[in-house]
Amino acid sequence: GDSVTQMEGPVTLSEEAFLTINCTYTATGYPSLFWYVQYPGEGLQLLLKATKADDKGSNKGFEATYRKETTSFHLEKGSVQVSDSAVYFCALSEGSGGSNYKLTFGKGTLLTVNP
Amino acid sequence: KAGVTQTPRYLIKTRGQQVTLSCSPISGHRSVSWYQQTPGQGLQFLFEYFSETQRNKGNFPGRFSGRQFSNSRSEMNVSTLELGDSALYLCASSPGSPDTQYFGPGTRLTVL
């Protein structure tokens, strides 16, 4: 079945450091890929998405490129802020017309950014 | 547009009881999905409803059930609660399928 593997945390960075969170996936077809972020005590917020190979999703300074050849969707940000401290989830969805349509998530990576 | 709302936000129940959680999707969204989040298992898919029909179900026991109403609002029910059912239950809605899912704040269920 489908699966998502993301780097184990926690990740601790200083403000303005470069961020990379690795994510690889296994899927039988051509999934859509997502990054969601969860702040303490809240639900998940969509950060960015990509629906086909070589697409780049971007939002709030975060970027991720859909790499079919390496089955990866790594999250990057050039300069993190304290307010970026949260748990980040990589996810995929597969299926069309409602068949087998669901999100499969990685375990999550806790990011802490210190001033 | 208002986001996905879930009620109640917090619940405390005892083993053997049953519980009903409610989810109101974003206006115009017809698909509602439910997920369970625990520290050990992470985020796991429970089920998805579209136009009042369950189209997909995750690997959970029959104690977990749900339904969707004609206005797209959804409820999930857990009967005969067990300690392991303690979790954050997240609801997500999307305009159709397949499409991006938008999540609510969740209902924190504690089973004592």
Short mmCIF file of C-alpha atoms in Angstrom, two decimals:
data_model
loop_
_atom_site.label_atom_id
_atom_site.label_comp_id
_atom_site.label_asym_id
_atom_site.label_seq_id
_atom_site.Cartn_x
_atom_site.Cartn_y
_atom_site.Cartn_z
CA GLY A 1 0.00 0.00 0.00
CA ASP A 2 0.85 3.66 -0.07
CA SER A 3 3.29 4.99 2.49
CA VAL A 4 5.16 8.17 3.40
CA THR A 5 8.49 8.33 5.20
CA GLN A 6 9.77 11.60 6.58
CA MET A 7 12.86 12.40 8.56
CA GLU A 8 12.73 11.79 12.26
CA GLY A 9 12.72 14.78 14.50
CA PRO A 10 12.93 16.77 16.47
CA VAL A 11 14.76 19.40 14.44
CA THR A 12 16.12 22.42 16.29
CA LEU A 13 17.39 25.45 14.39
CA SER A 14 18.38 29.00 15.08
CA GLU A 15 16.41 31.84 13.54
CA GLU A 16 17.39 32.56 9.91
CA ALA A 17 18.87 29.07 9.42
CA PHE A 18 18.11 26.95 6.34
CA LEU A 19 15.52 24.22 6.75
CA THR A 20 15.19 20.89 4.97
CA ILE A 21 12.76 18.17 5.99
CA ASN A 22 13.08 15.06 3.87
CA CYS A 23 10.05 13.15 2.62
CA THR A 24 9.89 10.09 0.38
CA TYR A 25 6.86 8.13 -0.68
CA THR A 26 5.71 4.80 -2.04
CA ALA A 27 2.63 4.71 -4.24
CA THR A 28 1.28 2.52 -7.01
CA GLY A 29 0.03 5.33 -9.23
CA TYR A 30 0.54 9.07 -9.57
CA PRO A 31 -0.30 10.65 -6.24
CA SER A 32 -0.75 14.26 -5.28
CA LEU A 33 1.69 15.36 -2.57
CA PHE A 34 1.13 17.73 0.33
CA TRP A 35 2.82 19.37 3.27
CA TYR A 36 0.61 20.19 6.24
CA VAL A 37 1.62 22.07 9.40
CA GLN A 38 0.19 21.67 12.88
CA TYR A 39 0.67 24.32 15.55
CA PRO A 40 0.23 23.36 19.22
CA GLY A 41 -3.38 22.66 20.11
CA GLU A 42 -4.64 23.13 16.57
CA GLY A 43 -5.68 21.08 13.56
CA LEU A 44 -3.73 20.70 10.35
CA GLN A 45 -3.19 23.60 7.95
CA LEU A 46 -2.33 23.03 4.32
CA LEU A 47 1.11 24.51 3.66
CA LEU A 48 1.64 23.60 0.01
CA LYS A 49 0.87 20.94 -2.56
CA ALA A 50 1.97 19.53 -5.92
CA THR A 51 -0.17 17.38 -8.17
CA LYS A 52 2.25 16.10 -10.80
CA ALA A 53 5.91 15.38 -11.41
CA ASP A 54 8.25 18.40 -11.44
CA ASP A 55 5.58 20.67 -9.96
CA LYS A 56 6.87 23.01 -7.28
CA GLY A 57 4.57 23.96 -4.44
CA SER A 58 5.34 27.12 -2.49
CA ASN A 59 3.82 29.18 0.30
CA LYS A 60 5.09 31.54 3.03
CA GLY A 61 8.70 31.01 1.93
CA PHE A 62 8.42 27.21 2.02
CA GLU A 63 9.00 25.18 -1.14
CA ALA A 64 8.85 21.54 -2.20
CA THR A 65 9.35 19.93 -5.62
CA TYR A 66 7.62 16.72 -6.73
CA ARG A 67 10.45 14.42 -7.84
CA LYS A 68 9.05 11.29 -9.43
CA GLU A 69 12.45 9.80 -10.24
CA THR A 70 13.47 9.82 -6.56
CA THR A 71 9.89 9.58 -5.19
CA SER A 72 10.60 12.56 -2.97
CA PHE A 73 8.95 15.81 -1.87
CA HIS A 74 11.44 17.51 0.45
CA LEU A 75 10.36 20.67 2.27
CA GLU A 76 12.77 23.64 2.29
CA LYS A 77 12.86 27.19 3.60
CA GLY A 78 15.76 29.55 3.23
CA SER A 79 15.41 31.43 6.51
CA VAL A 80 13.24 30.10 9.32
CA GLN A 81 11.53 32.22 11.96
CA VAL A 82 10.51 31.46 15.53
CA SER A 83 6.90 31.46 14.34
CA ASP A 84 7.67 28.46 12.07
CA SER A 85 7.98 26.23 15.14
CA ALA A 86 5.40 23.48 14.63
CA VAL A 87 4.96 19.87 13.51
CA TYR A 88 5.22 19.31 9.75
CA PHE A 89 3.49 16.41 7.99
CA CYS A 90 4.17 15.11 4.52
CA ALA A 91 1.16 13.38 2.91
CA LEU A 92 -0.03 11.86 -0.32
CA SER A 93 -3.41 11.17 -1.84
CA GLU A 94 -4.17 8.78 -4.60
CA GLY A 95 -7.27 7.76 -6.46
CA SER A 96 -9.83 9.41 -8.66
CA GLY A 97 -13.57 9.72 -8.65
CA GLY A 98 -13.67 9.00 -4.97
CA SER A 99 -12.24 5.53 -5.23
CA ASN A 100 -9.62 4.94 -2.60
CA TYR A 101 -9.39 8.67 -1.99
CA LYS A 102 -7.70 9.39 1.32
CA LEU A 103 -4.60 11.07 2.73
CA THR A 104 -1.69 8.93 3.87
CA PHE A 105 0.58 10.79 6.28
CA GLY A 106 4.15 10.55 7.44
CA LYS A 107 4.87 10.46 11.18
CA GLY A 108 5.49 14.19 11.40
CA THR A 109 8.62 16.24 12.16
CA LEU A 110 8.73 18.60 15.12
CA LEU A 111 10.58 21.82 14.27
CA THR A 112 11.74 24.19 16.99
CA VAL A 113 13.28 27.51 16.00
CA ASN A 114 15.19 29.40 18.68
CA PRO A 115 15.70 33.17 18.63
CA LYS B 1 -15.69 31.67 4.22
CA ALA B 2 -15.89 29.98 7.58
CA GLY B 3 -13.57 27.04 8.04
CA VAL B 4 -14.32 23.51 9.13
CA THR B 5 -15.86 23.45 12.59
CA GLN B 6 -15.89 20.56 15.00
CA THR B 7 -17.85 20.13 18.21
CA PRO B 8 -17.20 19.58 20.96
CA ARG B 9 -13.54 20.55 21.18
CA TYR B 10 -12.90 18.42 24.27
CA LEU B 11 -14.59 15.34 25.67
CA ILE B 12 -13.95 13.09 28.64
CA LYS B 13 -15.66 9.70 28.71
CA THR B 14 -15.24 6.44 30.60
CA ARG B 15 -14.64 2.98 29.20
CA GLY B 16 -17.73 1.32 27.78
CA GLN B 17 -19.54 4.56 26.99
CA GLN B 18 -20.26 5.79 23.49
CA VAL B 19 -19.55 9.19 21.97
CA THR B 20 -20.70 11.24 18.98
CA LEU B 21 -18.53 13.88 17.36
CA SER B 22 -19.80 16.47 14.91
CA CYS B 23 -18.23 18.19 11.91
CA SER B 24 -19.52 21.05 9.78
CA PRO B 25 -17.61 21.36 6.49
CA ILE B 26 -16.73 24.51 4.61
CA SER B 27 -19.78 25.81 2.78
CA GLY B 28 -20.08 24.14 -0.61
CA HIS B 29 -17.82 21.22 0.26
CA ARG B 30 -19.45 17.84 -0.28
CA SER B 31 -16.71 15.48 0.86
CA VAL B 32 -15.96 14.94 4.55
CA SER B 33 -13.20 12.71 5.89
CA TRP B 34 -12.29 11.71 9.43
CA TYR B 35 -8.84 10.95 10.85
CA GLN B 36 -7.58 9.76 14.20
CA GLN B 37 -4.33 11.23 15.56
CA THR B 38 -2.41 9.53 18.37
CA PRO B 39 1.22 9.84 19.50
CA GLY B 40 1.88 6.18 18.75
CA GLN B 41 0.09 5.62 15.45
CA GLY B 42 0.17 9.13 14.03
CA LEU B 43 -2.58 10.21 11.65
CA GLN B 44 -4.81 7.41 10.44
CA PHE B 45 -7.73 7.57 8.02
CA LEU B 46 -11.11 6.51 9.42
CA PHE B 47 -13.64 7.09 6.62
CA GLU B 48 -14.79 9.44 3.88
CA TYR B 49 -18.31 10.53 2.95
CA PHE B 50 -19.56 12.17 -0.20
CA SER B 51 -23.19 13.11 -0.78
CA GLU B 52 -24.29 11.05 2.23
CA THR B 53 -22.49 7.90 1.03
CA GLN B 54 -19.48 6.32 2.67
CA ARG B 55 -17.02 5.78 -0.14
CA ASN B 56 -13.92 4.69 1.68
CA LYS B 57 -13.14 3.21 5.07
CA GLY B 58 -9.89 2.75 6.95
CA ASN B 59 -8.78 -0.20 8.99
CA PHE B 60 -10.74 0.41 12.19
CA PRO B 61 -13.15 -1.87 14.06
CA GLY B 62 -16.88 -1.67 13.57
CA ARG B 63 -17.20 0.33 16.81
CA PHE B 64 -16.26 3.33 14.70
CA SER B 65 -19.06 4.51 12.45
CA GLY B 66 -20.17 7.68 10.78
CA ARG B 67 -22.77 9.33 8.65
CA GLN B 68 -23.31 12.40 6.55
CA PHE B 69 -26.43 14.48 6.28
CA SER B 70 -27.98 16.16 3.26
CA ASN B 71 -26.38 19.50 4.24
CA SER B 72 -22.95 17.74 4.21
CA ARG B 73 -22.53 17.92 7.99
CA SER B 74 -21.08 14.72 9.35
CA GLU B 75 -21.01 12.84 12.60
CA MET B 76 -18.85 10.00 13.79
CA ASN B 77 -19.74 7.65 16.57
CA VAL B 78 -17.56 5.42 18.70
CA SER B 79 -19.33 2.78 20.77
CA THR B 80 -18.00 0.79 23.72
CA LEU B 81 -15.09 3.14 24.26
CA GLU B 82 -11.67 1.72 25.08
CA LEU B 83 -8.69 3.48 26.66
CA GLY B 84 -6.89 3.28 23.31
CA ASP B 85 -9.56 5.41 21.68
CA SER B 86 -8.13 8.46 23.42
CA ALA B 87 -7.00 10.65 20.56
CA LEU B 88 -7.46 13.83 18.60
CA TYR B 89 -10.18 13.26 15.99
CA LEU B 90 -9.81 15.47 12.95
CA CYS B 91 -12.41 16.19 10.32
CA ALA B 92 -11.48 17.45 6.86
CA SER B 93 -13.63 18.70 4.00
CA SER B 94 -13.04 19.19 0.31
CA PRO B 95 -15.14 20.46 -2.59
CA GLY B 96 -15.13 17.11 -4.35
CA SER B 97 -12.85 14.20 -4.93
CA PRO B 98 -10.02 14.09 -5.53
CA ASP B 99 -9.27 17.50 -4.11
CA THR B 100 -7.35 19.25 -1.38
CA GLN B 101 -8.63 18.55 2.13
CA TYR B 102 -9.04 21.32 4.69
CA PHE B 103 -8.95 20.37 8.35
CA GLY B 104 -10.88 21.48 11.39
CA PRO B 105 -9.32 22.08 14.83
CA GLY B 106 -10.19 18.59 16.04
CA THR B 107 -11.99 17.05 19.00
CA ARG B 108 -9.76 15.87 21.83
CA LEU B 109 -11.30 12.68 23.29
CA THR B 110 -10.01 11.32 26.58
CA VAL B 111 -11.22 7.90 27.74
CA LEU B 112 -10.74 7.14 31.44
#
